Tab-separated table of C-alpha atoms in Angstrom:
chain	number	residue	atom	x	y	z
A	1	UNK	CA	-8.451	8.304	-17.212
A	2	UNK	CA	-7.607	8.006	-20.918
A	3	UNK	CA	-7.191	11.191	-22.990
A	4	UNK	CA	-10.335	11.723	-25.078
A	5	UNK	CA	-9.608	14.861	-27.127
A	6	UNK	CA	-8.952	14.399	-30.829
A	7	UNK	CA	-5.692	16.352	-30.637
A	8	UNK	CA	-4.004	14.003	-28.154
A	9	UNK	CA	-0.994	12.605	-30.140
A	10	UNK	CA	-2.008	8.941	-29.839
A	11	UNK	CA	-5.634	9.728	-30.638
A	12	UNK	CA	-4.491	11.743	-33.654
A	13	UNK	CA	-2.568	8.738	-34.994
A	14	UNK	CA	-5.607	6.503	-34.548
A	15	UNK	CA	-8.113	8.978	-36.021
A	16	UNK	CA	-5.931	9.730	-39.047
A	17	UNK	CA	-6.660	6.133	-40.088
A	18	UNK	CA	-10.002	5.346	-38.468
A	19	UNK	CA	-11.912	8.342	-39.851
A	20	UNK	CA	-11.869	7.292	-43.505
A	21	UNK	CA	-8.983	4.992	-44.409
A	22	UNK	CA	-10.565	1.574	-43.746
A	23	UNK	CA	-12.184	0.845	-47.092
A	24	UNK	CA	-14.915	-1.726	-47.587
A	25	UNK	CA	-15.770	-4.571	-45.211
A	26	UNK	CA	-12.953	-5.753	-42.929
A	27	UNK	CA	-13.271	-8.773	-40.666
A	28	UNK	CA	-11.083	-7.254	-37.941
A	29	UNK	CA	-11.446	-3.471	-38.354
A	30	UNK	CA	-9.772	-2.485	-35.070
A	31	UNK	CA	-6.783	-4.715	-35.817
A	32	UNK	CA	-6.520	-3.052	-39.226
A	33	UNK	CA	-6.603	0.424	-37.653
A	34	UNK	CA	-3.861	-0.703	-35.263
A	35	UNK	CA	-1.672	-2.067	-38.057
A	36	UNK	CA	-1.967	1.063	-40.172
A	37	UNK	CA	-1.674	3.595	-37.334
A	38	UNK	CA	1.248	1.934	-35.543
A	39	UNK	CA	-0.718	1.910	-32.275
A	40	UNK	CA	-1.236	-1.378	-30.396
A	41	UNK	CA	-4.655	-2.945	-30.973
A	42	UNK	CA	-5.659	-2.940	-27.300
A	43	UNK	CA	-4.783	0.765	-27.107
A	44	UNK	CA	-6.743	1.485	-30.295
A	45	UNK	CA	-9.864	-0.183	-28.920
A	46	UNK	CA	-9.566	1.439	-25.489
A	47	UNK	CA	-9.034	4.908	-26.979
A	48	UNK	CA	-11.890	4.638	-29.510
A	49	UNK	CA	-14.269	3.400	-26.795
A	50	UNK	CA	-13.207	6.236	-24.465
A	51	UNK	CA	-13.657	8.875	-27.184
A	52	UNK	CA	-17.061	7.407	-28.055
A	53	UNK	CA	-18.199	7.545	-24.421
A	54	UNK	CA	-16.959	11.135	-24.121
A	55	UNK	CA	-18.712	12.250	-27.312
A	56	UNK	CA	-15.494	13.180	-29.121
A	57	UNK	CA	-16.416	10.400	-31.532
A	58	UNK	CA	-20.145	10.600	-32.208
A	59	UNK	CA	-20.479	7.193	-33.868
A	60	UNK	CA	-18.560	4.116	-34.978
A	61	UNK	CA	-20.123	2.169	-37.820
A	62	UNK	CA	-19.805	0.400	-41.101
A	63	UNK	CA	-20.926	2.852	-43.765
A	64	UNK	CA	-22.745	1.922	-46.946
A	65	UNK	CA	-22.614	3.361	-50.445
A	66	UNK	CA	-26.179	4.472	-49.934
A	67	UNK	CA	-26.340	6.260	-53.295
A	68	UNK	CA	-26.578	2.773	-54.825
A	69	UNK	CA	-29.205	1.549	-52.335
A	70	UNK	CA	-31.572	4.500	-52.232
A	71	UNK	CA	-32.609	7.474	-54.327
A	72	UNK	CA	-30.811	10.374	-52.701
A	73	UNK	CA	-30.207	14.061	-53.239
A	74	UNK	CA	-29.004	17.252	-51.701
A	75	UNK	CA	-32.105	19.388	-51.156
A	76	UNK	CA	-32.171	23.150	-50.648
A	77	UNK	CA	-35.299	24.516	-48.932
A	78	UNK	CA	-36.793	27.998	-49.003
A	79	UNK	CA	-38.552	28.362	-45.652
A	80	UNK	CA	-40.088	31.548	-44.177
A	81	UNK	CA	-37.751	33.088	-41.608
A	82	UNK	CA	-40.150	32.528	-38.726
A	83	UNK	CA	-40.457	28.809	-39.476
A	84	UNK	CA	-36.864	27.891	-40.258
A	85	UNK	CA	-35.814	26.685	-36.792
A	86	UNK	CA	-38.920	24.514	-36.461
A	87	UNK	CA	-38.303	23.131	-39.962
A	88	UNK	CA	-34.711	22.331	-39.003
A	89	UNK	CA	-35.896	20.496	-35.885
A	90	UNK	CA	-38.492	18.508	-37.833
A	91	UNK	CA	-35.984	17.371	-40.469
A	92	UNK	CA	-33.513	16.291	-37.807
A	93	UNK	CA	-35.848	14.771	-35.248
A	94	UNK	CA	-38.773	13.421	-37.258
A	95	UNK	CA	-37.392	12.335	-40.631
A	96	UNK	CA	-34.960	9.401	-40.398
A	97	UNK	CA	-34.401	9.677	-44.144
A	98	UNK	CA	-32.832	13.138	-43.849
A	99	UNK	CA	-29.134	12.886	-42.964
A	100	UNK	CA	-27.206	16.158	-42.881
A	101	UNK	CA	-29.384	19.090	-41.790
A	102	UNK	CA	-27.592	22.431	-42.139
A	103	UNK	CA	-28.469	26.118	-42.121
A	104	UNK	CA	-26.350	27.875	-44.747
A	105	UNK	CA	-25.648	31.494	-45.638
A	106	UNK	CA	-23.634	33.451	-48.187
A	107	UNK	CA	-21.332	36.412	-47.633
A	108	UNK	CA	-23.384	38.512	-50.077
A	109	UNK	CA	-26.939	38.422	-51.384
A	110	UNK	CA	-26.733	36.165	-54.418
A	111	UNK	CA	-28.507	33.439	-56.394
A	112	UNK	CA	-30.046	30.943	-54.001
A	113	UNK	CA	-29.113	32.792	-50.828
A	114	UNK	CA	-32.777	32.693	-49.743
A	115	UNK	CA	-32.497	28.881	-49.612
A	116	UNK	CA	-31.122	28.699	-46.091
A	117	UNK	CA	-32.028	25.138	-45.042
A	118	UNK	CA	-30.066	22.324	-46.708
A	119	UNK	CA	-30.520	18.616	-46.152
A	120	UNK	CA	-29.411	15.327	-47.630
A	121	UNK	CA	-32.383	13.050	-48.265
A	122	UNK	CA	-32.484	9.371	-49.228
A	123	UNK	CA	-35.561	7.255	-49.883
A	124	UNK	CA	-35.497	3.549	-50.768
A	125	UNK	CA	-35.858	2.611	-54.426
A	126	UNK	CA	-39.482	2.536	-55.484
A	127	UNK	CA	-40.564	5.498	-53.339
A	128	UNK	CA	-40.640	8.879	-55.162
A	129	UNK	CA	-38.127	11.391	-53.809
A	130	UNK	CA	-40.259	14.291	-55.070
A	131	UNK	CA	-43.267	13.075	-53.064
A	132	UNK	CA	-41.126	12.672	-49.952
A	133	UNK	CA	-39.958	16.268	-50.270
A	134	UNK	CA	-43.504	17.498	-50.835
A	135	UNK	CA	-44.567	15.721	-47.666
A	136	UNK	CA	-41.714	17.390	-45.750
A	137	UNK	CA	-42.579	20.775	-47.253
A	138	UNK	CA	-46.156	20.369	-46.046
A	139	UNK	CA	-44.987	19.466	-42.550
A	140	UNK	CA	-42.481	22.343	-42.281
A	141	UNK	CA	-44.081	25.166	-44.266
A	142	UNK	CA	-41.321	25.239	-46.881
A	143	UNK	CA	-42.334	27.403	-49.836
A	144	UNK	CA	-40.013	25.839	-52.401
A	145	UNK	CA	-37.312	23.215	-52.628
A	146	UNK	CA	-34.655	22.256	-55.139
A	147	UNK	CA	-33.748	18.546	-55.416
A	148	UNK	CA	-30.167	17.955	-56.595
A	149	UNK	CA	-29.359	14.243	-56.991
A	150	UNK	CA	-25.742	13.214	-57.485
A	151	UNK	CA	-24.983	12.469	-61.123
A	152	UNK	CA	-21.441	11.476	-60.203
A	153	UNK	CA	-19.175	11.351	-57.146
A	154	UNK	CA	-15.519	12.406	-57.217
A	155	UNK	CA	-14.612	12.557	-53.520
A	156	UNK	CA	-16.319	10.979	-50.527
A	157	UNK	CA	-14.541	10.799	-47.175
A	158	UNK	CA	-14.093	12.473	-43.827
A	159	UNK	CA	-10.586	12.621	-42.337
A	160	UNK	CA	-10.858	15.934	-40.472
A	161	UNK	CA	-7.786	15.218	-38.325
A	162	UNK	CA	-5.406	14.517	-41.187
A	163	UNK	CA	-6.814	17.427	-43.231
A	164	UNK	CA	-6.006	20.039	-40.583
A	165	UNK	CA	-2.450	20.574	-41.875
A	166	UNK	CA	-3.132	20.383	-45.616
A	167	UNK	CA	-1.768	23.311	-47.621
A	168	UNK	CA	-3.911	25.139	-50.217
A	169	UNK	CA	-3.383	23.586	-53.621
A	170	UNK	CA	-2.346	20.196	-52.262
A	171	UNK	CA	-3.800	17.617	-54.633
A	172	UNK	CA	-3.417	14.124	-55.996
A	173	UNK	CA	-1.104	13.479	-58.935
A	174	UNK	CA	-4.011	12.667	-61.227
A	175	UNK	CA	-7.666	13.761	-61.484
A	176	UNK	CA	-10.260	12.075	-59.283
A	177	UNK	CA	-12.165	9.268	-60.998
A	178	UNK	CA	-15.922	9.590	-61.220
A	179	UNK	CA	-17.965	7.072	-59.240
A	180	UNK	CA	-21.167	6.442	-61.112
A	181	UNK	CA	-24.459	6.256	-59.223
A	182	UNK	CA	-26.334	3.045	-60.041
A	183	UNK	CA	-29.234	1.203	-58.429
A	184	UNK	CA	-28.577	-2.112	-56.673
A	185	UNK	CA	-31.473	-4.370	-55.712
A	186	UNK	CA	-31.280	-6.481	-52.533
A	187	UNK	CA	-33.299	-9.414	-51.275
A	188	UNK	CA	-35.145	-9.222	-47.958
A	189	UNK	CA	-32.462	-11.496	-46.440
A	190	UNK	CA	-29.679	-9.212	-47.674
A	191	UNK	CA	-31.463	-6.180	-46.200
A	192	UNK	CA	-31.675	-7.947	-42.833
A	193	UNK	CA	-27.926	-8.611	-42.886
A	194	UNK	CA	-27.180	-5.095	-44.077
A	195	UNK	CA	-29.200	-3.542	-41.247
A	196	UNK	CA	-27.213	-5.592	-38.706
A	197	UNK	CA	-23.967	-4.644	-40.441
A	198	UNK	CA	-24.528	-0.902	-40.458
A	199	UNK	CA	-25.884	-0.407	-36.942
A	200	UNK	CA	-23.714	1.844	-34.781
A	201	UNK	CA	-21.310	0.249	-32.310
A	202	UNK	CA	-21.747	0.856	-28.591
A	203	UNK	CA	-18.529	1.409	-26.586
A	204	UNK	CA	-18.673	-2.130	-25.157
A	205	UNK	CA	-18.743	-3.515	-28.716
A	206	UNK	CA	-15.327	-2.038	-29.492
A	207	UNK	CA	-13.528	-5.354	-29.178
A	208	UNK	CA	-11.794	-8.059	-31.246
A	209	UNK	CA	-13.997	-9.882	-33.768
A	210	UNK	CA	-16.786	-7.291	-33.409
A	211	UNK	CA	-19.081	-8.976	-35.941
A	212	UNK	CA	-19.942	-12.017	-33.805
A	213	UNK	CA	-23.008	-10.398	-32.231
A	214	UNK	CA	-24.106	-8.923	-35.580
A	215	UNK	CA	-23.988	-12.373	-37.192
A	216	UNK	CA	-26.113	-13.742	-34.346
A	217	UNK	CA	-28.545	-10.828	-34.785
A	218	UNK	CA	-28.894	-11.704	-38.467
A	219	UNK	CA	-29.389	-15.398	-37.654
A	220	UNK	CA	-26.168	-16.498	-39.356
A	221	UNK	CA	-22.938	-18.229	-38.435
A	222	UNK	CA	-19.966	-15.879	-38.356
A	223	UNK	CA	-18.481	-17.403	-41.524
A	224	UNK	CA	-21.779	-17.035	-43.384
A	225	UNK	CA	-22.062	-13.421	-42.199
A	226	UNK	CA	-18.528	-12.778	-43.485
A	227	UNK	CA	-19.365	-14.399	-46.825
A	228	UNK	CA	-22.485	-12.283	-47.400
A	229	UNK	CA	-20.777	-9.069	-46.212
A	230	UNK	CA	-17.887	-9.688	-48.615
A	231	UNK	CA	-20.317	-10.377	-51.456
A	232	UNK	CA	-22.079	-7.073	-50.728
A	233	UNK	CA	-18.677	-5.397	-50.637
A	234	UNK	CA	-17.850	-6.807	-54.087
A	235	UNK	CA	-21.141	-5.375	-55.377
A	236	UNK	CA	-20.028	-1.854	-54.337
A	237	UNK	CA	-22.609	-1.556	-51.564
A	238	UNK	CA	-20.230	-1.287	-48.602
A	239	UNK	CA	-18.453	2.010	-47.909
A	240	UNK	CA	-15.926	2.396	-45.086
A	241	UNK	CA	-15.578	1.308	-41.497
A	242	UNK	CA	-15.419	4.722	-39.846
A	243	UNK	CA	-15.177	6.590	-36.580
A	244	UNK	CA	-17.070	9.852	-37.003
A	245	UNK	CA	-15.833	12.809	-34.984
A	246	UNK	CA	-18.172	15.377	-33.479
A	247	UNK	CA	-16.819	18.065	-35.795
A	248	UNK	CA	-19.531	20.700	-35.420
A	249	UNK	CA	-19.893	21.117	-31.659
A	250	UNK	CA	-17.045	21.540	-29.152
A	251	UNK	CA	-16.020	18.511	-27.086
A	252	UNK	CA	-16.675	18.258	-23.360
A	253	UNK	CA	-13.294	19.927	-22.916
A	254	UNK	CA	-14.204	22.786	-25.260
A	255	UNK	CA	-12.026	21.620	-28.162
A	256	UNK	CA	-13.371	21.921	-31.713
A	257	UNK	CA	-12.333	19.762	-34.644
A	258	UNK	CA	-13.606	22.332	-37.164
A	259	UNK	CA	-15.335	25.711	-37.023
A	260	UNK	CA	-16.326	26.316	-40.648
A	261	UNK	CA	-18.127	24.169	-43.196
A	262	UNK	CA	-17.899	25.497	-46.751
A	263	UNK	CA	-20.048	24.295	-49.655
A	264	UNK	CA	-18.285	25.423	-52.829
A	265	UNK	CA	-20.254	25.919	-56.069
A	266	UNK	CA	-18.947	26.080	-59.647
A	267	UNK	CA	-20.836	26.359	-62.933
A	268	UNK	CA	-18.837	24.822	-65.797
A	269	UNK	CA	-19.960	24.305	-69.400
A	270	UNK	CA	-22.313	21.366	-70.015
A	271	UNK	CA	-20.289	18.403	-71.182
A	272	UNK	CA	-17.254	19.293	-69.035
A	273	UNK	CA	-18.656	18.230	-65.663
A	274	UNK	CA	-16.585	15.026	-65.434
A	275	UNK	CA	-13.384	16.866	-66.332
A	276	UNK	CA	-14.046	19.710	-63.876
A	277	UNK	CA	-15.148	17.350	-61.107
A	278	UNK	CA	-11.994	15.305	-61.534
A	279	UNK	CA	-9.793	18.402	-61.287
A	280	UNK	CA	-11.614	19.769	-58.247
A	281	UNK	CA	-12.045	16.386	-56.563
A	282	UNK	CA	-8.293	15.681	-56.591
A	283	UNK	CA	-7.716	18.407	-53.948
A	284	UNK	CA	-6.907	16.822	-50.598
A	285	UNK	CA	-8.837	19.309	-48.442
A	286	UNK	CA	-12.221	18.198	-49.770
A	287	UNK	CA	-14.409	15.708	-47.927
A	288	UNK	CA	-17.059	15.607	-50.679
A	289	UNK	CA	-17.167	16.507	-54.359
A	290	UNK	CA	-20.186	15.817	-56.578
A	291	UNK	CA	-21.680	16.568	-59.946
A	292	UNK	CA	-25.122	17.992	-59.072
A	293	UNK	CA	-27.365	20.246	-61.119
A	294	UNK	CA	-28.302	23.380	-59.169
A	295	UNK	CA	-30.656	24.722	-61.823
A	296	UNK	CA	-31.628	28.360	-62.373
A	297	UNK	CA	-32.160	28.918	-58.630
A	298	UNK	CA	-28.378	28.571	-58.219
A	299	UNK	CA	-27.266	29.973	-61.586
A	300	UNK	CA	-26.864	26.508	-63.049
A	301	UNK	CA	-23.981	25.366	-60.859
A	302	UNK	CA	-23.074	21.746	-61.568
A	303	UNK	CA	-20.022	20.965	-59.425
A	304	UNK	CA	-20.309	21.115	-55.633
A	305	UNK	CA	-17.667	20.338	-53.018
A	306	UNK	CA	-17.371	20.521	-49.237
A	307	UNK	CA	-14.381	21.467	-47.087
A	308	UNK	CA	-14.075	21.943	-43.332
A	309	UNK	CA	-11.601	23.986	-41.322
A	310	UNK	CA	-10.977	26.106	-38.269
A	311	UNK	CA	-10.109	29.292	-40.201
A	312	UNK	CA	-12.452	30.886	-42.753
A	313	UNK	CA	-9.663	32.769	-44.550
A	314	UNK	CA	-7.724	29.522	-44.933
A	315	UNK	CA	-10.723	27.785	-46.511
A	316	UNK	CA	-11.045	30.653	-48.981
A	317	UNK	CA	-7.356	30.176	-49.819
A	318	UNK	CA	-8.103	26.525	-50.604
A	319	UNK	CA	-10.998	27.655	-52.798
A	320	UNK	CA	-8.762	30.174	-54.608
A	321	UNK	CA	-6.215	27.410	-55.272
A	322	UNK	CA	-8.946	25.273	-56.844
A	323	UNK	CA	-10.132	28.207	-58.957
A	324	UNK	CA	-6.579	28.809	-60.153
A	325	UNK	CA	-6.156	25.111	-60.961
A	326	UNK	CA	-9.333	25.098	-63.078
A	327	UNK	CA	-8.070	28.150	-64.931
A	328	UNK	CA	-4.680	26.479	-65.510
A	329	UNK	CA	-6.518	23.476	-66.957
A	330	UNK	CA	-8.562	25.796	-69.224
A	331	UNK	CA	-11.868	24.849	-67.624
A	332	UNK	CA	-14.201	27.886	-67.914
A	333	UNK	CA	-16.253	28.837	-64.857
A	334	UNK	CA	-19.233	31.108	-65.485
A	335	UNK	CA	-20.210	31.393	-61.805
A	336	UNK	CA	-18.878	30.329	-58.423
A	337	UNK	CA	-19.911	30.863	-54.820
A	338	UNK	CA	-19.515	29.637	-51.247
A	339	UNK	CA	-22.388	28.673	-48.939
A	340	UNK	CA	-21.228	28.645	-45.309
A	341	UNK	CA	-22.644	26.179	-42.814
A	342	UNK	CA	-24.098	27.385	-39.528
A	343	UNK	CA	-26.314	25.321	-37.252
A	344	UNK	CA	-25.823	21.694	-38.204
A	345	UNK	CA	-26.896	18.209	-37.186
A	346	UNK	CA	-25.774	14.974	-38.788
A	347	UNK	CA	-27.192	11.483	-38.543
A	348	UNK	CA	-27.037	8.413	-40.784
A	349	UNK	CA	-29.892	8.393	-43.296
A	350	UNK	CA	-32.139	5.378	-42.929
A	351	UNK	CA	-32.582	3.512	-46.243
A	352	UNK	CA	-34.604	0.412	-45.361
A	353	UNK	CA	-37.824	0.037	-47.430
A	354	UNK	CA	-39.408	-1.767	-44.471
A	355	UNK	CA	-38.764	1.176	-42.152
A	356	UNK	CA	-39.819	3.647	-44.830
A	357	UNK	CA	-43.275	2.075	-45.104
A	358	UNK	CA	-43.669	2.265	-41.322
A	359	UNK	CA	-42.600	5.937	-41.271
A	360	UNK	CA	-44.892	6.816	-44.170
A	361	UNK	CA	-47.910	5.305	-42.407
A	362	UNK	CA	-47.110	7.409	-39.324
A	363	UNK	CA	-46.725	10.614	-41.353
A	364	UNK	CA	-49.814	10.000	-43.495
A	365	UNK	CA	-52.204	7.935	-41.342
A	366	UNK	CA	-55.157	8.737	-43.578
A	367	UNK	CA	-53.398	6.989	-46.480
A	368	UNK	CA	-52.475	3.890	-44.458
């Protein structure tokens, strides 16, 4: 029986690379993980498959830069207390276009603390995000919602295993560069290939040359599949090849990857968002850092970042180090806060316009 916990030494070496270090499209992703982790390729594939079967890894897939393929946003929902669990379940189970679904709370009563349900939502280009959220509000009884699209991305990764030992204040030598959000249009043929590319891998698919079956699914030769995938990669549509850990719930053996999920908020002066995001986004502990406009509901915060950890005090130390760094860089902060994650479910957001039309007809049969 192979060890399946994330903290097994060999698994740690593999996961430190496979979580978020394989950028773009790679023809032989498991060979690349092996080369960069120093673990033999056959061991890498056996261990990833075993962790996937055990639920330590919840999915293995090629990610996409979905912000360029769909209109997306972080959405905060104000839902009556008696309806919040049912609303959570609906977002997770019935809306394939909602990705992260999280209940959040603050340590004190503050701006926006009555917005307890948070989701990421993506809808294909051409379908109004506002209307999608209104439909969800009608289905769940949400009283209000705040849509916060990304105006810029500074950090986007996972890497929970390698972040466990990061010290507060640890950061890159230079500020994070902003990734601009821009729409990319695809043909129907490209969508078909993309859907085959991004589908999750089953344990038995963890093998050399894993794209053979996906090329067949898309009706292409392997070389043609490679050519199109590499073209999509050059167009900044492809994200990472990643193994996603189950970081919210304990493993079958009772081991947790993280215990706390912190959403940090900062309000900086208009016009200094790129500077502040670059300074915050350079900190190694962060898995996400965005420029988003929180509006008056959240005291006009405009920089948001996410960090995970097993110790709440330690995460606050990381936050304090970021605050001190902003002060040292003379970036004024008029307001800051932390929203802590509680109940959480995560799934890949669907972004196919074909599937969106099908879903919409199911949700609104009278309009079909």
